[in-house]
XYZ file of C-alpha atoms in Angstrom:
693
model
C 37.199 13.216 -27.107
C 33.670 12.573 -25.835
C 31.822 9.428 -26.434
C 28.441 9.452 -28.349
C 26.692 8.217 -25.455
C 28.238 11.042 -23.341
C 27.343 13.497 -25.655
C 23.836 12.496 -25.800
C 23.789 12.613 -21.967
C 24.838 15.970 -21.970
C 22.562 17.346 -24.527
C 19.764 15.665 -22.401
C 20.695 17.158 -19.365
C 20.905 20.479 -20.895
C 17.450 20.045 -22.708
C 15.809 19.287 -19.120
C 17.028 22.468 -18.002
C 14.892 24.355 -20.518
C 11.365 25.214 -20.094
C 9.503 22.921 -22.484
C 9.251 19.098 -22.169
C 11.963 16.784 -23.967
C 10.750 15.425 -27.475
C 13.012 13.272 -29.170
C 13.266 9.911 -31.144
C 13.164 6.852 -28.701
C 14.520 3.431 -29.626
C 13.712 0.110 -27.873
C 15.748 -3.178 -27.755
C 14.239 -4.357 -30.989
C 15.532 -1.102 -32.704
C 11.784 0.181 -33.211
C 11.613 3.940 -33.164
C 8.874 6.496 -32.025
C 9.125 10.001 -31.657
C 7.551 11.256 -28.147
C 7.546 13.526 -25.347
C 9.214 12.503 -22.163
C 6.352 12.854 -19.388
C 7.677 10.891 -16.254
C 9.252 7.900 -15.051
C 6.898 5.724 -12.640
C 8.738 3.184 -11.001
C 10.083 0.599 -13.632
C 7.853 2.308 -16.369
C 8.238 5.354 -18.470
C 5.469 7.533 -19.481
C 5.806 9.161 -22.930
C 3.507 11.107 -25.145
C 3.409 10.656 -29.009
C 3.221 13.374 -31.567
C -0.778 12.609 -31.673
C -1.079 13.391 -28.239
C -1.611 9.694 -27.085
C 0.042 8.505 -23.796
C 2.385 5.424 -23.855
C 3.457 3.798 -20.763
C 5.967 1.284 -21.132
C 8.492 -0.820 -19.119
C 11.758 1.392 -18.869
C 13.963 -1.727 -19.408
C 12.410 -2.123 -23.013
C 14.384 0.784 -24.084
C 17.658 0.711 -25.489
C 20.499 1.292 -22.654
C 21.368 4.565 -24.084
C 17.749 5.679 -24.127
C 17.283 4.370 -20.482
C 20.290 6.447 -19.258
C 18.671 9.428 -20.953
C 15.253 9.222 -19.369
C 16.829 8.962 -16.290
C 18.531 12.496 -16.358
C 15.147 14.164 -17.282
C 12.896 16.000 -15.079
C 9.275 15.157 -15.224
C 7.183 17.245 -17.482
C 4.680 19.324 -15.408
C 1.965 20.818 -17.648
C 1.572 24.587 -18.179
C -0.576 26.288 -15.896
C -2.854 27.407 -18.930
C -3.472 23.918 -19.586
C -4.398 22.894 -16.048
C -6.557 26.091 -15.718
C -8.213 25.186 -18.948
C -9.329 21.878 -17.609
C -10.360 23.399 -14.523
C -12.091 26.355 -16.204
C -14.199 23.746 -18.362
C -14.955 21.407 -15.502
C -16.236 24.564 -13.609
C -18.280 25.608 -16.375
C -19.917 22.103 -16.517
C -20.621 22.383 -12.643
C -21.916 25.804 -12.880
C -24.575 24.617 -15.588
C -25.569 21.620 -13.506
C -25.841 23.842 -10.473
C -27.908 26.477 -12.251
C -30.201 23.867 -13.173
C -30.216 21.987 -9.884
C -31.011 25.286 -8.216
C -33.901 26.133 -10.840
C -35.617 22.504 -10.029
C -35.146 22.837 -6.161
C -32.964 20.006 -6.021
C -29.739 19.743 -3.750
C -26.589 18.080 -4.883
C -25.334 15.051 -3.621
C -22.394 15.142 -0.759
C -18.710 14.780 -2.296
C -17.647 11.194 -2.690
C -15.520 9.784 -0.085
C -11.872 8.701 -1.017
C -12.995 4.951 -1.027
C -15.997 5.754 -3.245
C -13.854 7.636 -5.596
C -10.763 5.362 -5.913
C -13.302 2.376 -6.858
C -15.428 4.689 -9.152
C -12.174 6.089 -10.835
C -10.720 2.664 -11.754
C -14.110 1.166 -12.866
C -15.065 4.172 -14.990
C -11.464 5.051 -16.633
C -9.829 1.688 -16.874
C -12.756 -0.586 -16.451
C -11.908 -2.655 -13.428
C -11.682 -2.243 -9.582
C -8.398 -1.155 -8.118
C -5.974 -3.892 -6.852
C -5.252 -4.200 -3.134
C -2.048 -2.050 -3.528
C -3.563 0.427 -5.799
C -6.363 1.005 -3.237
C -4.168 1.447 -0.212
C -1.573 3.557 -1.837
C -4.630 6.020 -2.856
C -6.111 5.941 0.564
C -2.789 6.352 2.372
C -1.837 9.553 0.062
C -2.609 12.645 1.976
C -1.767 14.995 -0.877
C -4.820 17.442 -1.771
C -4.329 16.878 -5.374
C -4.319 13.289 -5.472
C -7.771 12.858 -7.136
C -6.696 14.650 -10.252
C -3.416 13.039 -10.361
C -5.130 9.682 -10.093
C -7.383 10.543 -13.016
C -4.192 11.675 -15.016
C -2.439 8.421 -14.314
C -5.424 6.281 -15.283
C -5.889 7.875 -18.656
C -2.295 7.217 -19.417
C -2.538 3.414 -18.987
C -3.438 0.781 -21.269
C -6.575 0.050 -19.218
C -7.932 3.231 -20.567
C -7.478 1.999 -24.136
C -8.974 -1.447 -23.371
C -12.026 0.091 -21.554
C -12.856 2.694 -24.102
C -12.696 0.059 -26.731
C -15.328 -2.107 -24.993
C -17.683 0.831 -25.069
C -16.965 1.529 -28.944
C -17.092 -2.184 -29.776
C -20.685 -2.240 -28.366
C -21.718 1.156 -29.978
C -20.372 -0.152 -33.351
C -21.505 -3.644 -33.088
C -18.133 -5.439 -33.621
C -18.355 -9.053 -34.325
C -15.370 -11.299 -34.744
C -16.653 -14.302 -36.420
C -14.329 -16.826 -34.875
C -16.138 -19.690 -36.338
C -14.901 -18.678 -39.759
C -11.204 -18.137 -39.539
C -10.946 -16.310 -42.987
C -13.734 -13.937 -42.087
C -12.608 -12.656 -38.928
C -12.695 -9.252 -38.098
C -9.300 -9.046 -36.161
C -8.005 -6.214 -38.545
C -10.831 -3.937 -37.731
C -10.608 -4.559 -33.902
C -6.885 -3.809 -34.008
C -7.583 -0.977 -36.074
C -10.028 0.633 -33.760
C -7.804 -0.139 -30.574
C -4.879 1.663 -32.338
C -7.014 4.654 -32.939
C -7.785 4.886 -29.191
C -4.635 4.045 -27.911
C -3.023 6.733 -30.380
C -5.679 9.294 -29.195
C -6.902 9.767 -32.949
C -9.649 12.425 -32.901
C -12.924 10.986 -32.964
C -14.085 12.937 -36.463
C -11.060 11.408 -37.939
C -11.779 8.105 -36.913
C -15.535 8.167 -38.195
C -14.325 9.787 -41.516
C -12.085 6.916 -41.736
C -14.552 4.318 -41.175
C -17.164 5.846 -43.734
C -14.712 6.349 -46.586
C -12.513 2.953 -46.033
C -11.921 0.788 -49.008
C -10.094 -2.405 -50.075
C -10.250 -5.666 -48.006
C -10.298 -5.643 -44.285
C -6.541 -7.094 -43.619
C -5.490 -4.024 -46.030
C -7.484 -1.573 -44.107
C -8.908 -2.328 -40.753
C -11.241 0.435 -41.187
C -13.377 -1.172 -43.886
C -14.636 -3.369 -41.084
C -17.416 -1.040 -40.065
C -18.961 -1.057 -43.357
C -18.342 -4.735 -44.072
C -19.934 -5.460 -40.604
C -23.321 -4.643 -42.592
C -22.182 -6.230 -46.112
C -25.182 -6.138 -48.311
C -27.294 -4.432 -45.742
C -26.975 -0.722 -46.987
C -30.038 0.813 -45.550
C -29.565 -1.082 -42.298
C -26.066 0.553 -42.105
C -27.209 3.736 -42.672
C -29.818 3.715 -39.962
C -27.188 2.586 -37.667
C -24.802 5.409 -39.085
C -27.147 8.208 -38.201
C -28.136 6.618 -34.694
C -24.487 6.438 -33.682
C -22.793 9.460 -35.106
C -25.486 12.017 -35.641
C -28.011 10.961 -32.953
C -31.011 10.715 -35.406
C -33.518 7.931 -35.335
C -34.144 7.258 -39.048
C -35.134 3.779 -38.703
C -38.875 4.240 -39.382
C -37.971 6.496 -42.452
C -36.614 3.437 -43.875
C -40.006 1.850 -44.593
C -42.296 4.915 -44.676
C -42.508 8.603 -43.660
C -41.462 8.810 -39.830
C -44.709 8.753 -37.746
C -43.010 10.938 -34.935
C -40.727 12.935 -36.826
C -40.135 15.297 -39.680
C -38.340 12.704 -41.868
C -39.759 11.112 -45.024
C -38.910 7.834 -46.742
C -37.851 9.950 -49.613
C -35.285 11.641 -47.589
C -34.030 8.206 -46.262
C -33.419 6.862 -49.717
C -31.750 10.269 -50.667
C -29.337 9.788 -47.819
C -28.863 6.074 -48.627
C -27.949 7.088 -52.170
C -24.434 8.519 -50.925
C -23.564 4.883 -50.597
C -25.643 3.512 -53.718
C -22.360 3.181 -55.557
C -20.471 1.463 -52.868
C -20.073 -2.480 -53.125
C -19.037 -4.425 -49.906
C -19.112 -7.942 -51.616
C -17.600 -8.692 -55.241
C -20.189 -10.522 -57.205
C -19.844 -12.546 -60.299
C -20.738 -9.756 -62.461
C -17.838 -7.333 -60.913
C -15.522 -10.349 -61.516
C -16.920 -11.175 -65.071
C -17.299 -14.768 -64.277
C -17.614 -17.351 -61.524
C -14.268 -17.850 -60.115
C -15.490 -20.414 -57.735
C -16.449 -22.631 -60.438
C -13.265 -22.079 -62.608
C -11.048 -22.612 -59.629
C -12.634 -25.645 -58.625
C -12.506 -27.119 -61.949
C -8.639 -26.309 -62.008
C -8.122 -27.673 -58.653
C -9.906 -30.982 -59.408
C -7.622 -31.722 -62.521
C -4.495 -31.020 -59.956
C -5.994 -33.507 -57.402
C -6.619 -36.315 -59.954
C -3.211 -35.880 -61.130
C -1.669 -36.098 -57.525
C -4.243 -38.493 -56.117
C -5.375 -36.098 -53.695
C -8.954 -36.163 -51.953
C -10.287 -32.552 -53.083
C -13.573 -32.789 -51.071
C -11.136 -32.449 -47.751
C -10.359 -29.017 -49.027
C -13.780 -27.882 -50.305
C -14.895 -25.758 -47.292
C -11.205 -24.231 -47.162
C -11.469 -23.219 -50.849
C -15.182 -21.770 -50.422
C -13.852 -19.798 -47.339
C -10.763 -18.331 -48.998
C -12.805 -17.118 -52.107
C -15.641 -15.764 -49.844
C -13.034 -14.034 -47.621
C -11.473 -12.299 -50.964
C -15.177 -11.094 -51.855
C -15.248 -9.050 -48.872
C -13.994 -6.058 -50.414
C -15.196 -2.269 -50.156
C -15.021 -0.560 -53.421
C -16.887 2.398 -55.080
C -18.079 2.183 -58.803
C -19.649 4.655 -61.563
C -23.072 3.315 -61.167
C -25.424 4.390 -58.325
C -27.591 1.438 -58.136
C -30.020 2.745 -55.345
C -33.688 3.035 -56.538
C -36.744 3.807 -54.505
C -38.387 0.771 -53.452
C -41.298 -1.111 -55.849
C -43.923 -0.709 -52.955
C -43.043 3.105 -52.732
C -46.507 4.849 -52.275
C -45.858 8.730 -51.893
C -46.384 11.525 -54.508
C -42.940 12.824 -54.523
C -41.468 9.786 -56.267
C -42.358 6.515 -58.680
C -41.599 3.056 -57.550
C -38.230 1.812 -58.818
C -36.900 5.238 -60.008
C -33.199 6.289 -59.389
C -32.763 8.512 -56.194
C -30.354 11.326 -56.375
C -28.091 11.937 -53.238
C -29.102 14.606 -50.977
C -28.306 15.641 -47.530
C -30.918 16.542 -44.656
C -31.375 19.719 -42.671
C -32.353 19.691 -38.866
C -34.996 22.383 -37.855
C -33.718 25.871 -37.053
C -30.312 25.188 -39.207
C -28.637 27.936 -40.455
C -28.707 28.297 -44.317
C -25.215 29.030 -44.800
C -24.011 26.199 -42.311
C -20.327 25.551 -43.367
C -21.033 21.731 -43.177
C -22.844 22.121 -46.363
C -19.991 23.497 -48.738
C -18.205 21.791 -50.906
C -20.682 18.794 -50.765
C -20.615 17.823 -54.508
C -22.702 14.828 -55.585
C -22.099 14.296 -59.360
C -19.049 12.207 -58.872
C -20.427 8.463 -57.975
C -17.129 7.301 -56.784
C -16.520 10.238 -54.394
C -20.203 10.238 -52.686
C -18.830 8.551 -49.552
C -16.227 11.188 -48.949
C -18.765 14.143 -49.401
C -21.244 12.355 -46.783
C -18.449 11.657 -44.357
C -17.096 15.179 -44.780
C -20.661 16.500 -44.121
C -21.139 14.220 -41.433
C -18.031 14.992 -39.260
C -17.699 18.464 -39.965
C -17.543 20.471 -36.793
C -20.502 22.476 -37.740
C -22.728 19.742 -38.552
C -25.522 20.364 -36.004
C -25.425 16.849 -34.423
C -22.083 15.287 -34.601
C -20.406 17.036 -31.920
C -23.284 17.118 -29.244
C -23.917 13.256 -29.950
C -20.690 11.966 -28.992
C -20.370 14.449 -26.165
C -23.570 13.547 -24.833
C -22.609 9.734 -24.985
C -19.463 10.374 -22.974
C -21.339 12.507 -20.441
C -23.707 9.275 -19.967
C -20.840 6.846 -20.023
C -19.561 8.864 -16.951
C -22.698 9.899 -15.056
C -24.791 6.918 -16.088
C -27.465 8.885 -18.172
C -27.442 11.324 -20.901
C -28.259 15.017 -20.898
C -30.342 14.034 -23.715
C -32.180 10.659 -23.832
C -31.925 8.467 -25.863
C -28.416 9.082 -26.718
C -29.284 7.576 -30.246
C -32.021 10.432 -30.854
C -31.091 13.867 -30.166
C -32.946 15.177 -32.744
C -34.440 18.044 -30.394
C -31.398 19.316 -28.447
C -33.830 21.746 -26.670
C -35.882 18.906 -25.247
C -32.718 17.708 -23.316
C -32.937 17.879 -19.687
C -30.485 20.888 -19.655
C -30.399 22.225 -22.967
C -27.559 24.845 -22.068
C -25.312 22.063 -20.659
C -25.780 20.107 -23.693
C -24.980 22.996 -25.997
C -22.015 23.579 -23.980
C -20.935 19.897 -23.948
C -20.789 20.015 -27.978
C -19.005 23.437 -28.103
C -16.187 21.702 -25.865
C -16.109 18.834 -28.033
C -15.515 21.044 -30.955
C -12.965 23.250 -28.963
C -10.986 20.123 -28.369
C -11.165 19.101 -31.723
C -12.684 15.973 -30.956
C -10.102 14.646 -28.702
C -11.902 12.206 -26.459
C -9.153 11.762 -23.983
C -9.029 15.457 -23.002
C -13.034 15.623 -23.177
C -13.482 12.775 -20.517
C -10.425 14.199 -18.048
C -12.556 17.347 -18.144
C -15.636 15.509 -17.015
C -13.696 13.325 -14.428
C -12.517 16.412 -12.988
C -16.026 17.841 -12.408
C -17.653 17.900 -8.874
C -20.753 16.436 -10.665
C -18.877 13.306 -11.490
C -16.974 13.184 -7.846
C -20.282 13.395 -5.948
C -21.918 10.391 -4.065
C -23.980 8.459 -6.351
C -27.818 8.882 -6.571
C -29.269 5.513 -5.206
C -32.885 6.399 -5.870
C -34.429 4.980 -9.137
C -35.312 7.773 -11.838
C -38.654 7.069 -13.114
C -38.574 6.452 -17.024
C -39.244 9.942 -18.904
C -38.261 12.011 -15.732
C -35.288 14.391 -16.147
C -32.527 13.874 -14.225
C -30.404 16.936 -13.356
C -26.880 15.529 -12.313
C -26.896 16.033 -8.300
C -24.168 12.984 -8.751
C -23.866 9.951 -11.034
C -26.476 7.409 -11.133
C -25.787 4.105 -9.113
C -25.192 1.466 -11.791
C -24.376 -2.255 -11.755
C -21.052 -3.036 -13.455
C -21.311 -3.899 -17.020
C -20.482 -7.486 -18.157
C -16.773 -6.369 -18.929
C -16.309 -4.303 -16.026
C -17.387 -7.420 -13.832
C -15.360 -9.644 -15.620
C -12.204 -7.604 -15.783
C -12.539 -6.895 -12.133
C -12.315 -10.672 -11.221
C -9.044 -10.896 -13.586
C -7.851 -8.188 -11.545
C -8.487 -10.189 -8.177
C -7.045 -13.263 -9.933
C -3.954 -11.905 -11.898
C -3.240 -8.606 -10.537
C -3.049 -6.118 -13.500
C -4.859 -7.872 -16.316
C -3.442 -5.456 -18.959
C -0.210 -7.598 -18.665
C -1.834 -10.514 -20.359
C -2.503 -10.568 -24.193
C -4.539 -12.784 -26.701
C -3.848 -12.932 -30.353
C -1.566 -10.407 -31.456
C -3.986 -9.310 -34.383
C -1.903 -11.202 -37.164
C -4.945 -12.080 -39.468
C -4.866 -14.713 -41.988
C -4.922 -12.233 -44.704
C -1.464 -12.361 -45.978
C -1.768 -16.058 -46.514
C -4.855 -16.017 -48.366
C -5.037 -12.780 -50.167
C -5.466 -13.227 -53.833
C -6.949 -11.578 -57.022
C -9.981 -13.729 -57.543
C -9.946 -12.875 -61.401
C -6.492 -13.966 -61.828
C -6.418 -16.761 -59.412
C -5.423 -20.275 -60.719
C -5.739 -23.753 -59.216
C -1.993 -23.742 -58.482
C -2.246 -20.451 -56.614
C -5.279 -21.408 -54.624
C -3.369 -24.654 -53.664
C -0.512 -22.517 -52.272
C -2.690 -20.299 -50.323
C -4.265 -23.666 -48.792
C -0.773 -24.633 -47.795
C -0.056 -21.195 -46.427
C -3.235 -21.058 -44.519
C -3.104 -24.246 -42.962
C 0.412 -24.028 -41.885
C -0.209 -20.793 -40.066
C -3.814 -22.140 -38.476
C -1.664 -25.169 -37.125
C 1.217 -23.282 -36.091
C -0.498 -20.450 -34.410
C -1.730 -22.002 -31.338
C -0.910 -20.153 -28.064
C 0.853 -21.672 -25.140
C -1.214 -21.999 -21.847
C -0.277 -21.385 -18.146
C -1.810 -21.320 -14.845
C -2.350 -19.054 -11.961
C 1.323 -19.876 -10.607
C 2.571 -18.281 -14.047
C 0.285 -15.225 -13.180
C 2.067 -14.701 -9.795
C 5.442 -14.772 -11.772
C 4.433 -12.235 -14.103
C 3.565 -9.920 -11.409
C 6.802 -10.230 -10.309
C 8.581 -9.199 -13.571
C 9.034 -12.538 -15.184
C 8.140 -12.907 -19.052
C 4.319 -12.979 -19.686
C 2.699 -16.249 -20.801
C 0.899 -16.016 -24.065
C -2.233 -17.380 -22.626
C -3.401 -18.395 -19.130
C -6.317 -20.760 -18.888
C -8.153 -22.187 -16.039
C -11.082 -24.453 -16.405
C -11.165 -24.160 -20.266
C -11.445 -20.419 -19.887
C -8.946 -17.870 -21.291
C -7.986 -15.390 -18.248
C -7.598 -12.140 -20.339
C -9.467 -8.650 -20.332
C -12.726 -8.873 -22.293
C -11.160 -6.688 -24.966
C -8.736 -9.645 -25.535
C -11.456 -12.455 -25.809
C -13.422 -13.066 -28.992
C -16.030 -10.291 -29.762
C -18.477 -11.113 -28.210
C -17.833 -14.114 -26.135
C -19.775 -17.257 -27.045
C -23.301 -17.797 -25.463
C -22.978 -19.288 -21.860
C -19.589 -17.470 -21.115
C -19.460 -15.402 -18.038
C -19.420 -12.196 -20.149
C -22.653 -13.099 -22.032
C -24.479 -14.285 -18.679
C -23.700 -11.023 -17.176
C -25.026 -9.088 -20.076
C -22.365 -8.297 -22.910
C -23.993 -7.167 -26.023
C -24.592 -10.008 -28.681
C -23.484 -6.951 -30.821
C -26.843 -7.061 -33.062
C -27.825 -4.003 -31.806
C -26.240 -0.483 -30.881
C -25.440 -0.320 -27.404
C -26.887 -3.899 -26.987
C -25.101 -4.812 -23.451
C -27.312 -4.786 -20.553
C -26.806 -4.606 -16.751
C -29.815 -6.541 -15.348
C -29.410 -9.076 -12.665
C -30.263 -12.853 -13.240
C -30.534 -16.214 -11.822
C -27.653 -17.447 -14.064
C -25.342 -14.865 -12.753
C -26.377 -15.840 -9.143
C -25.316 -19.421 -9.941
C -22.061 -18.583 -11.761
C -21.121 -16.416 -8.643
C -21.995 -19.278 -6.005
C -20.502 -22.326 -7.961
C -18.962 -21.321 -11.146
C -15.414 -21.435 -12.370
C -14.737 -17.663 -11.589
C -15.521 -18.367 -7.865
C -13.137 -21.358 -8.083
C -10.451 -19.185 -9.512
C -10.841 -16.563 -6.814
C -10.279 -19.082 -3.746
C -7.379 -20.677 -5.613
C -4.460 -20.696 -3.517
C -2.507 -19.059 -6.486
C -4.936 -16.064 -7.076
C -3.761 -12.720 -6.535
C -6.393 -12.035 -3.620
C -5.276 -15.210 -1.771
C -1.419 -14.427 -2.245
C -2.019 -11.111 -0.965
C -4.028 -12.187 2.109
C -1.356 -15.112 2.869
C 1.382 -12.348 2.882
C -0.028 -10.666 5.952
C 0.921 -11.518 9.380
C -2.414 -11.319 11.548
C -6.111 -12.321 10.855
C -6.847 -8.407 11.319
C -4.477 -7.703 8.322
C -5.524 -10.736 6.174
C -9.329 -9.502 6.733
C -8.417 -6.061 5.866
C -6.586 -6.828 2.728
C -9.721 -9.076 1.513
C -12.053 -5.906 1.884
C -9.505 -3.575 0.293
C -8.966 -6.001 -2.714
C -12.707 -6.434 -3.181
C -14.503 -3.359 -2.200
C -11.582 -0.805 -2.146
C -12.339 0.018 1.444
C -11.256 -0.969 5.132
C -13.952 -2.839 6.979
C -16.032 -1.318 9.760
C -15.214 -2.574 13.196
C -18.256 -4.805 13.096
C -17.110 -6.127 9.703
C -13.617 -6.626 10.820
C -14.636 -8.452 13.960
C -16.928 -10.951 11.742
C -14.250 -11.312 9.416
C -11.602 -12.259 11.628
C -13.840 -14.696 13.242
C -14.518 -16.128 9.923
C -10.820 -16.561 8.964
C -9.705 -17.685 12.296
C -12.312 -20.138 13.505
C -13.489 -21.926 10.042
C -10.073 -23.621 9.119
C -9.143 -23.629 5.411
C -12.588 -22.782 4.264
C -12.565 -19.310 6.462
C -10.736 -17.203 3.610
C -12.665 -18.697 0.647
C -16.060 -18.280 2.379
C -15.181 -14.460 3.403
C -14.028 -13.752 -0.334
C -17.325 -15.759 -1.665
C -19.557 -13.425 0.766
C -17.945 -10.002 -0.540
C -17.954 -10.820 -4.139
C -21.736 -11.878 -3.841
C -22.391 -8.403 -2.273
C -24.532 -5.841 -3.996
C -21.492 -3.359 -2.894
C -19.175 -5.305 -5.245
C -21.469 -5.451 -8.201
C -22.494 -1.747 -8.466
C -20.331 1.271 -8.922
C -21.198 3.604 -6.199
């Protein structure tokens, strides 16, 4: 009689001989299960694809023994010729439209990028960091003609893709995590957003969930979008149109738009779709003042037990405040025209009925406007979200497509990306229209859309280094030369110091929700006392361990990862794993990380504090620490020439020229122990390091 494992192995081998890929339920050593398709084995890792289409790359050793054995019998899944042809066809059409415009404007395309330029740009654009020494050297040594497409696929399948795209969305959505208010933190929203990226949830589904979510954030992370602007309905609507529909309605919030067709009445009609939505339970909603009642009961308990209640007043207030932060819809639409309303189409203070806008030239029978009922006040957000994210909405698809094009090439087809009111005024209207059609064809699959862009000749050409004057159209002869973002710079330093920074994680996203969640209308003093005890136990017992750079070296060799590595008081984690945003004075903020007060608020401008940080700051000290990866890599080489080359490959993803090598060897050989540090310092302070070529 065959054993169960042998039977599974036989079935697996038989399945691998079939034309299609192997899809099954995989089990890890913790007995967690996931249905996924086997893609391939990469060394000690296995790459799977979940039912949603999201890639998952995890250590093979994490699987159960039986699943490890099965995986080793399977053949790598090769995408169908039709799929590959589709990517090539779509990328080719984008290139055709770019070349058509370049020819019409008499502009020559830039030459193709070198392998050194390509590998560094691919890592920075797709996973948000420079390649390590091994990654750069491996790519440059590869002689296969399809190695660029393979690298793009590999990078898109890594955790770094999720991390880097999250950074972009966090800036776009103004994600703020209130670390100074532990019970008001946005960790559930942050973790929810990261999961949507990791699961490759279609973008329209993500946006719909954000606009229609209800409940408390720790029960539904998607509520974080509306809670971000709690109590600021009009501001949230203005941001929603700018981010998702590329329409600038900000001026119409206060008066008829001076440079566009939008009126103040239209703005309030749109805002009325959220007029019945509450983001903060007030005393009227709760039919009384729970804070006064709970405090009175707790004071009575404290007097009986001899406890000083004043020690806990702030915690009590924070717990109550956190439980007031709830997204809910009511039957009462409270939106009214402002009392200073001055136009003839309305009366100050009168109720406003919800009504959707139409852009000029839009078809009257547009499918996005069907089934947009407005009578049920408790379903108004569903109506708005269904219209906004509909594939036939004239602005939704082209807005996110234009954004991702800009993310890859440095400038949008339509600028600014928050205002594409008139697509015909774009630098290449035909290209913009095609990008929108592709986004809809792919059903808002951002992963597949970006794969197409990265396979275009336009993205793979040398960067344009000349400044493009403001207001001058750019025709994409190549990507624009860009300074690294704050997150790219920080994560690149983490790569030089730690190796693969994705191996290190900060908080696991567990919020204080379970410990403090309560029904304010029914909460007693005794219940609150129990919540305080639970909260304090979690707070005091949740501190992370700290490690050092020596621990980092162990992790790269396969040892168990430390919870947190700190150096000079700084946590060595990817930017996406740190508080959102970092505190003022942190490396990230000094290098332009957005304070998250405005859409896309990050900047890439150089500054004197940046120079000082690179010259004398703790990051420079970490790089020249003997336990940093770049130092360990260099010290593993036998000759001064090899050590010099390893530093160049690690920092610039290229080998030094003969002149550079001679100078580097002299620096390493003649200046004693400070020579290697000086070489590293010189290269990280170079413009070549700080820019994406």
